[in-house]
Coordinates of N, CA and C in Angstrom, one line a residue:
M1 N 91.8 103.6 60.0 CA 92.8 103.2 61.1 C 94.2 103.6 60.8
A2 N 94.6 103.6 59.5 CA 95.9 104.0 59.1 C 96.1 105.5 59.5
D3 N 95.1 106.3 59.2 CA 95.1 107.7 59.6 C 95.2 107.9 61.1
D4 N 94.4 107.1 61.8 CA 94.5 107.2 63.3 C 95.9 106.9 63.8
I5 N 96.5 105.8 63.3 CA 97.9 105.5 63.7 C 98.8 106.6 63.4
K6 N 98.7 107.2 62.2 CA 99.5 108.3 61.8 C 99.4 109.5 62.8
R7 N 98.2 109.8 63.1 CA 97.9 110.9 64.0 C 98.4 110.6 65.4
A8 N 98.2 109.4 65.9 CA 98.7 109.0 67.2 C 100.2 109.1 67.3
T9 N 100.9 108.7 66.2 CA 102.3 108.7 66.1 C 102.8 110.2 66.2
A10 N 102.1 111.1 65.5 CA 102.4 112.5 65.6 C 102.4 113.1 67.0
L11 N 101.5 112.5 67.8 CA 101.4 113.0 69.2 C 102.6 112.7 70.1
G12 N 103.4 111.7 69.6 CA 104.6 111.4 70.4 C 104.4 110.2 71.3
N13 N 104.6 110.3 72.5 CA 104.5 109.2 73.5 C 103.0 108.7 73.6
A14 N 102.6 108.0 72.6 CA 101.2 107.5 72.5 C 101.1 106.1 72.2
M15 N 99.9 105.5 72.4 CA 99.6 104.1 72.0 C 98.3 104.2 71.2
Y16 N 98.1 103.3 70.3 CA 96.9 103.2 69.6 C 96.1 101.9 70.0
N17 N 95.0 102.1 70.6 CA 94.2 100.9 71.1 C 93.0 100.7 70.2
F18 N 92.7 99.4 70.0 CA 91.5 99.2 69.2 C 90.9 97.8 69.6
H19 N 89.5 97.7 69.4 CA 88.8 96.5 69.5 C 89.1 95.6 68.3
P20 N 89.6 94.4 68.4 CA 90.0 93.6 67.3 C 88.8 93.5 66.2
G21 N 87.6 93.3 66.6 CA 86.5 93.2 65.7 C 85.6 92.0 65.9
S22 N 84.8 91.7 64.9 CA 83.9 90.6 65.0 C 83.9 89.8 63.7
H23 N 83.7 88.5 63.9 CA 83.7 87.7 62.7 C 82.4 87.6 61.9
V24 N 81.3 88.2 62.5 CA 80.0 88.3 62.0 C 79.5 87.0 61.3
G25 N 79.7 85.9 62.0 CA 79.2 84.6 61.5 C 80.1 83.8 60.6
Q26 N 81.3 84.4 60.3 CA 82.2 83.7 59.5 C 83.1 82.7 60.2
G27 N 83.0 82.7 61.6 CA 83.9 81.8 62.4 C 85.1 82.6 62.9
I28 N 85.5 82.1 64.1 CA 86.6 82.8 64.8 C 87.9 82.7 64.0
E29 N 88.2 81.6 63.3 CA 89.4 81.5 62.5 C 89.4 82.6 61.4
K30 N 88.3 82.7 60.7 CA 88.2 83.7 59.7 C 88.3 85.1 60.2
G31 N 87.7 85.4 61.4 CA 87.9 86.7 62.0 C 89.3 87.0 62.3
I32 N 90.0 86.0 62.9 CA 91.5 86.2 63.2 C 92.3 86.5 62.0
E33 N 92.0 85.7 60.9 CA 92.6 85.9 59.6 C 92.4 87.3 59.1
L34 N 91.2 87.8 59.1 CA 90.9 89.2 58.6 C 91.6 90.3 59.4
I35 N 91.6 90.1 60.7 CA 92.2 91.1 61.6 C 93.7 91.1 61.3
S36 N 94.3 90.0 61.2 CA 95.8 89.9 61.0 C 96.1 90.4 59.6
D37 N 95.3 90.1 58.6 CA 95.5 90.7 57.3 C 95.5 92.2 57.3
L38 N 94.5 92.8 58.0 CA 94.4 94.2 58.1 C 95.7 94.8 58.8
L39 N 96.1 94.2 59.9 CA 97.3 94.6 60.5 C 98.6 94.5 59.6
N40 N 98.6 93.4 58.8 CA 99.7 93.3 57.9 C 99.7 94.4 56.8
R41 N 98.6 94.9 56.5 CA 98.6 96.0 55.5 C 98.9 97.3 56.2
L42 N 98.6 97.5 57.5 CA 98.7 98.8 58.1 C 100.1 99.0 58.8
L43 N 100.6 98.0 59.4 CA 101.8 98.1 60.2 C 103.0 98.1 59.3
T44 N 104.0 99.0 59.5 CA 105.2 99.1 58.7 C 106.4 99.1 59.7
E45 N 107.5 99.0 59.1 CA 108.7 99.1 60.0 C 108.8 100.5 60.6
D46 N 108.2 101.5 60.0 CA 108.2 102.9 60.5 C 107.1 103.1 61.6
T47 N 106.2 102.1 61.8 CA 105.2 102.3 62.9 C 106.0 102.3 64.2
S48 N 105.9 103.5 64.9 CA 106.8 103.7 66.1 C 106.0 103.7 67.4
I49 N 104.7 103.5 67.3 CA 103.9 103.5 68.5 C 103.3 102.1 68.7
P50 N 103.1 101.6 69.9 CA 102.5 100.3 70.1 C 101.0 100.4 69.7
V51 N 100.6 99.4 69.0 CA 99.2 99.2 68.5 C 98.7 98.1 69.4
L52 N 97.6 98.4 70.2 CA 97.1 97.5 71.3 C 95.8 96.9 70.9
L53 N 95.8 95.6 71.0 CA 94.6 94.8 70.8 C 93.9 94.8 72.2
E54 N 92.7 95.2 72.2 CA 91.9 95.2 73.5 C 91.2 93.9 73.8
T55 N 91.3 93.4 75.0 CA 90.6 92.2 75.4 C 89.1 92.5 75.3
M56 N 88.4 91.5 74.9 CA 86.9 91.6 74.6 C 86.1 90.7 75.5
A57 N 84.8 91.0 75.6 CA 83.9 90.3 76.5 C 83.3 89.0 75.9
G58 N 83.4 88.9 74.6 CA 82.9 87.7 73.9 C 81.4 87.8 73.5
K59 N 80.9 89.0 73.5 CA 79.5 89.1 73.1 C 79.3 88.9 71.6
G60 N 78.3 88.3 71.2 CA 78.1 88.0 69.7 C 79.2 87.3 69.1
S61 N 79.7 87.9 68.0 CA 80.8 87.2 67.3 C 82.2 88.0 67.5
E62 N 82.3 88.6 68.6 CA 83.6 89.3 68.9 C 84.8 88.4 68.9
V63 N 85.9 88.9 68.4 CA 87.2 88.2 68.4 C 88.0 88.9 69.5
G64 N 88.7 88.1 70.3 CA 89.6 88.7 71.3 C 89.2 88.5 72.7
S65 N 88.2 87.6 72.9 CA 87.7 87.4 74.3 C 88.6 86.3 75.0
H66 N 89.3 85.6 74.2 CA 90.2 84.5 74.8 C 91.7 84.9 74.5
F67 N 92.5 84.7 75.4 CA 93.9 85.1 75.3 C 94.5 84.4 74.1
E68 N 94.1 83.2 73.8 CA 94.6 82.4 72.6 C 94.3 83.1 71.3
E69 N 93.2 83.8 71.2 CA 92.8 84.5 70.0 C 93.7 85.7 69.8
L70 N 94.0 86.4 70.9 CA 95.0 87.5 70.8 C 96.4 87.0 70.4
R71 N 96.8 85.9 71.0 CA 98.1 85.3 70.6 C 98.1 85.0 69.1
E72 N 97.1 84.4 68.6 CA 97.0 84.0 67.2 C 97.1 85.2 66.3
I73 N 96.4 86.3 66.7 CA 96.4 87.5 65.9 C 97.9 88.0 65.8
I74 N 98.5 88.1 67.0 CA 99.9 88.5 67.1 C 100.8 87.6 66.2
D75 N 100.7 86.3 66.3 CA 101.5 85.4 65.6 C 101.3 85.5 64.1
R76 N 100.1 85.8 63.6 CA 99.8 85.9 62.2 C 100.2 87.3 61.6
T77 N 100.5 88.2 62.5 CA 100.9 89.5 62.0 C 102.4 89.6 61.8
E78 N 102.8 89.9 60.6 CA 104.2 89.9 60.2 C 105.1 90.8 61.2
L79 N 104.6 91.9 61.5 CA 105.3 92.8 62.4 C 104.6 92.8 63.8
G80 N 104.4 91.5 64.3 CA 103.8 91.3 65.6 C 104.5 92.0 66.7
D81 N 105.8 92.3 66.6 CA 106.5 93.0 67.6 C 105.9 94.4 67.9
K82 N 105.2 94.9 66.9 CA 104.6 96.3 67.1 C 103.3 96.2 67.9
L83 N 102.8 95.0 68.2 CA 101.5 94.8 68.9 C 101.7 94.6 70.4
G84 N 100.7 95.2 71.1 CA 100.6 94.9 72.5 C 99.2 94.7 72.9
V85 N 98.9 94.6 74.2 CA 97.5 94.3 74.6 C 97.1 95.3 75.6
C86 N 95.8 95.7 75.6 CA 95.2 96.5 76.6 C 94.2 95.6 77.3
L87 N 94.3 95.4 78.5 CA 93.4 94.6 79.3 C 92.3 95.4 79.8
D88 N 91.1 95.1 79.4 CA 89.9 95.8 79.9 C 89.3 94.9 81.0
T89 N 89.2 95.5 82.2 CA 88.8 94.7 83.4 C 87.3 94.2 83.2
C90 N 86.4 95.0 82.7 CA 85.0 94.5 82.5 C 85.0 93.5 81.5
H91 N 85.7 93.7 80.4 CA 85.7 92.7 79.3 C 86.2 91.3 79.7
I92 N 87.3 91.3 80.3 CA 87.9 90.0 80.6 C 87.1 89.3 81.7
F93 N 86.5 90.0 82.6 CA 85.7 89.4 83.7 C 84.4 88.9 83.0
D94 N 83.7 89.7 82.2 CA 82.5 89.3 81.5 C 82.9 88.1 80.6
G95 N 84.1 88.1 80.0 CA 84.5 87.0 79.1 C 84.9 85.7 79.8
G96 N 84.9 85.7 81.1 CA 85.2 84.4 81.8 C 86.5 84.3 82.6
Y97 N 87.3 85.4 82.6 CA 88.5 85.4 83.4 C 88.2 86.0 84.8
D98 N 88.4 85.2 85.8 CA 88.0 85.6 87.2 C 89.1 86.4 87.8
I99 N 89.1 87.7 87.4 CA 90.1 88.6 88.0 C 89.6 89.1 89.4
K100 N 88.4 88.7 89.8 CA 87.9 89.1 91.1 C 88.5 88.1 92.2
D101 N 88.5 86.9 91.9 CA 88.9 85.9 92.9 C 90.2 85.1 92.6
D102 N 90.7 85.4 91.3 CA 91.9 84.7 90.9 C 92.8 85.5 90.0
L103 N 93.0 86.7 90.4 CA 93.8 87.7 89.6 C 95.2 87.1 89.2
D104 N 95.9 86.5 90.2 CA 97.2 85.9 90.0 C 97.1 84.8 88.9
G105 N 96.1 84.0 89.0 CA 95.9 82.9 88.1 C 95.7 83.4 86.7
V106 N 94.8 84.4 86.5 CA 94.5 85.0 85.2 C 95.8 85.7 84.6
L107 N 96.6 86.4 85.5 CA 97.8 87.0 85.0 C 98.8 85.9 84.6
A108 N 98.9 84.8 85.3 CA 99.8 83.7 84.9 C 99.4 83.1 83.6
E109 N 98.1 82.9 83.4 CA 97.6 82.4 82.1 C 97.9 83.4 81.0
F110 N 97.7 84.7 81.2 CA 98.0 85.7 80.2 C 99.5 85.6 79.9
D111 N 100.3 85.5 80.9 CA 101.8 85.4 80.6 C 102.1 84.2 79.8
R112 N 101.5 83.0 80.1 CA 101.8 81.8 79.4 C 101.3 81.9 77.9
T113 N 100.2 82.6 77.7 CA 99.6 82.6 76.4 C 100.1 83.7 75.5
V114 N 100.1 84.9 76.1 CA 100.4 86.1 75.3 C 101.8 86.7 75.7
G115 N 102.1 86.7 77.0 CA 103.3 87.3 77.5 C 103.0 88.6 78.2
L116 N 103.4 88.7 79.5 CA 103.2 90.0 80.2 C 103.9 91.2 79.6
S117 N 105.0 90.9 78.9 CA 105.7 92.0 78.2 C 104.9 92.7 77.2
R118 N 103.8 92.1 76.7 CA 102.9 92.7 75.7 C 101.8 93.5 76.4
L119 N 101.6 93.3 77.7 CA 100.6 94.1 78.4 C 101.0 95.5 78.6
R120 N 100.3 96.5 78.0 CA 100.8 97.8 77.9 C 99.9 98.8 78.6
A121 N 98.6 98.5 78.8 CA 97.6 99.4 79.4 C 96.5 98.6 80.0
I122 N 95.7 99.3 80.9 CA 94.5 98.7 81.5 C 93.4 99.7 81.3
H123 N 92.3 99.2 80.8 CA 91.0 100.0 80.9 C 90.3 99.5 82.1
L124 N 90.2 100.4 83.1 CA 89.7 100.1 84.4 C 88.2 100.5 84.5
N125 N 87.4 99.5 84.8 CA 86.0 99.7 85.0 C 85.4 98.5 85.7
D126 N 84.3 98.6 86.3 CA 83.6 97.5 86.9 C 82.6 96.9 85.9
S127 N 81.9 95.9 86.3 CA 81.1 95.1 85.4 C 79.6 95.0 85.9
V128 N 78.7 95.4 85.1 CA 77.3 95.4 85.5 C 76.8 93.9 85.6
F129 N 77.1 93.0 84.7 CA 76.6 91.7 84.7 C 77.5 90.6 85.3
G130 N 78.8 90.8 85.2 CA 79.7 89.9 85.9 C 80.3 88.8 85.1
L131 N 81.0 87.9 85.9 CA 81.8 86.8 85.4 C 81.0 85.9 84.4
S132 N 81.7 85.8 83.2 CA 81.2 84.9 82.1 C 79.8 85.3 81.5
S133 N 79.4 86.6 81.7 CA 78.1 87.0 81.2 C 78.2 87.3 79.7
H134 N 79.4 87.6 79.2 CA 79.6 88.0 77.8 C 78.7 89.2 77.4
K135 N 78.6 90.2 78.3 CA 77.7 91.3 78.0 C 78.4 92.6 77.7
D136 N 79.5 92.9 78.2 CA 80.3 94.1 78.0 C 79.4 95.3 78.4
R137 N 79.1 95.4 79.7 CA 78.4 96.5 80.2 C 79.2 97.1 81.4
H138 N 79.8 98.2 81.1 CA 80.7 98.8 82.1 C 79.9 99.4 83.3
A139 N 80.4 99.3 84.5 CA 79.8 99.9 85.7 C 80.8 100.8 86.3
K140 N 80.3 101.7 87.1 CA 81.2 102.6 87.8 C 82.0 101.8 88.8
I141 N 83.2 102.3 89.1 CA 84.1 101.7 90.0 C 83.4 101.4 91.3
S142 N 83.5 100.1 91.8 CA 82.9 99.6 93.0 C 81.4 99.5 93.0
E143 N 80.8 99.7 91.9 CA 79.3 99.5 91.8 C 78.9 98.4 90.9
G144 N 79.8 97.4 90.7 CA 79.4 96.3 89.8 C 79.9 95.0 90.4
G145 N 80.0 94.0 89.6 CA 80.4 92.6 90.0 C 81.8 92.5 90.5
L146 N 82.7 93.4 90.2 CA 84.1 93.3 90.7 C 84.1 93.9 92.1
G147 N 83.7 95.1 92.3 CA 83.7 95.7 93.6 C 85.0 96.3 93.9
A148 N 85.0 97.1 95.0 CA 86.2 97.9 95.4 C 87.4 97.0 95.8
E149 N 87.1 95.9 96.4 CA 88.2 95.1 96.9 C 89.0 94.5 95.7
A150 N 88.3 94.0 94.7 CA 89.0 93.5 93.5 C 89.7 94.6 92.8
I151 N 89.0 95.7 92.6 CA 89.7 96.9 91.9 C 90.9 97.3 92.7
S152 N 90.9 97.3 94.0 CA 92.1 97.6 94.8 C 93.2 96.6 94.5
R153 N 92.9 95.3 94.4 CA 94.0 94.3 94.1 C 94.5 94.5 92.7
I154 N 93.7 94.9 91.8 CA 94.1 95.1 90.4 C 95.1 96.3 90.3
I155 N 94.7 97.5 90.9 CA 95.5 98.7 90.8 C 96.8 98.6 91.6
N156 N 96.8 97.7 92.6 CA 98.0 97.6 93.4 C 98.8 96.3 93.1
H157 N 98.4 95.5 92.1 CA 99.2 94.3 91.8 C 100.6 94.7 91.3
P158 N 101.6 94.0 91.8 CA 103.0 94.4 91.4 C 103.2 94.3 89.9
L159 N 102.5 93.4 89.2 CA 102.7 93.3 87.7 C 101.9 94.3 86.9
L160 N 101.0 95.0 87.6 CA 100.2 96.0 86.9 C 100.4 97.4 87.3
R161 N 100.8 97.7 88.5 CA 100.7 99.0 89.1 C 101.5 100.1 88.3
R162 N 102.5 99.7 87.5 CA 103.2 100.7 86.7 C 102.7 101.0 85.3
L163 N 101.6 100.2 85.0 CA 101.0 100.4 83.7 C 100.0 101.6 83.7
P164 N 99.8 102.2 82.6 CA 98.7 103.3 82.6 C 97.4 102.7 82.7
F165 N 96.5 103.3 83.6 CA 95.2 102.9 83.8 C 94.3 104.0 83.2
Y166 N 93.2 103.6 82.5 CA 92.3 104.5 81.9 C 90.9 104.2 82.4
L167 N 90.2 105.2 83.0 CA 88.8 104.9 83.4 C 88.0 104.9 82.2
E168 N 87.1 103.9 82.2 CA 86.1 103.7 81.1 C 84.8 103.4 81.7
T169 N 84.3 104.3 82.5 CA 83.1 104.0 83.2 C 82.0 105.0 82.7
P170 N 80.7 104.6 82.9 CA 79.6 105.5 82.5 C 79.5 106.6 83.5
N171 N 80.0 107.8 83.2 CA 80.1 108.8 84.2 C 80.0 110.2 83.6
D172 N 80.0 111.2 84.5 CA 80.1 112.6 84.1 C 81.4 113.1 84.8
L173 N 81.7 114.4 84.6 CA 83.0 114.9 85.2 C 83.0 114.7 86.7
R174 N 81.9 115.0 87.4 CA 81.8 114.9 88.8 C 82.0 113.5 89.3
G175 N 81.4 112.6 88.5 CA 81.5 111.1 88.8 C 82.9 110.6 88.6
Y176 N 83.6 111.1 87.6 CA 85.0 110.7 87.4 C 85.9 111.3 88.5
A177 N 85.6 112.5 89.0 CA 86.4 113.0 90.1 C 86.2 112.2 91.4
K178 N 85.0 111.7 91.6 CA 84.7 110.8 92.7 C 85.4 109.5 92.6
E179 N 85.4 108.9 91.4 CA 86.1 107.7 91.2 C 87.6 107.8 91.3
I180 N 88.2 108.9 90.8 CA 89.6 109.1 90.9 C 90.0 109.2 92.4
S181 N 89.2 109.9 93.2 CA 89.4 110.0 94.6 C 89.3 108.7 95.3
L182 N 88.3 107.9 94.9 CA 88.2 106.5 95.5 C 89.5 105.7 95.1
L183 N 89.9 105.7 93.9 CA 91.0 105.0 93.4 C 92.3 105.4 94.2
R184 N 92.5 106.7 94.4 CA 93.6 107.2 95.1 C 93.6 106.6 96.6
S185 N 92.4 106.5 97.1 CA 92.3 106.0 98.5 C 92.6 104.5 98.5
L186 N 92.4 103.8 97.4 CA 92.6 102.4 97.4 C 94.1 102.0 97.0
C187 N 94.8 103.0 96.5 CA 96.1 102.8 96.0 C 97.1 102.7 97.2
A188 N 97.8 101.6 97.2 CA 98.8 101.4 98.3 C 100.0 102.2 98.1
E189 N 100.6 102.5 99.2 CA 101.9 103.3 99.2 C 103.0 102.4 98.5
E190 N 103.9 103.1 97.8 CA 105.0 102.4 97.2 C 105.8 101.6 98.3
Q191 N 106.2 100.4 98.0 CA 107.0 99.6 98.9 C 108.5 99.8 98.6

């Protein structure tokens, strides 16, 4: 991970995104402690790129499926100002945050718990299994439990639309081209 951060830094205008990890039966508190300890060893004052904790679906013993867990990792990291968050749409929906029917409420909860200023990127994908499934199975855009209408609200939300969005769908090049075309059609004109 240290080498990855070094390489991402050399690229210039980059961010380093990672899954926080799993506690493998040791308990959520121990998992948070281990993740923060790792970040305390890796992050230095010279770390010049944002290091992003990705939201998780909560399968197995994953850490990071609740906003409070991300907040605690940030708080326990000495250079927590170097940390941001990447919101994965499948992960948080599968993890129990209803971004389909209550996007504003979820974003308000994220802001209260973590802070919207820490939200730096979006992994955009649909969900095979859906709300609170804790499965982490990405679906193609508009072919899962979120659907095109919810995806449209996400990409056009005033708090999100200026963030970088990264497709993370099970696809090939032709499929990505189709999804990008669909997303462009769903993207509202600038107001």
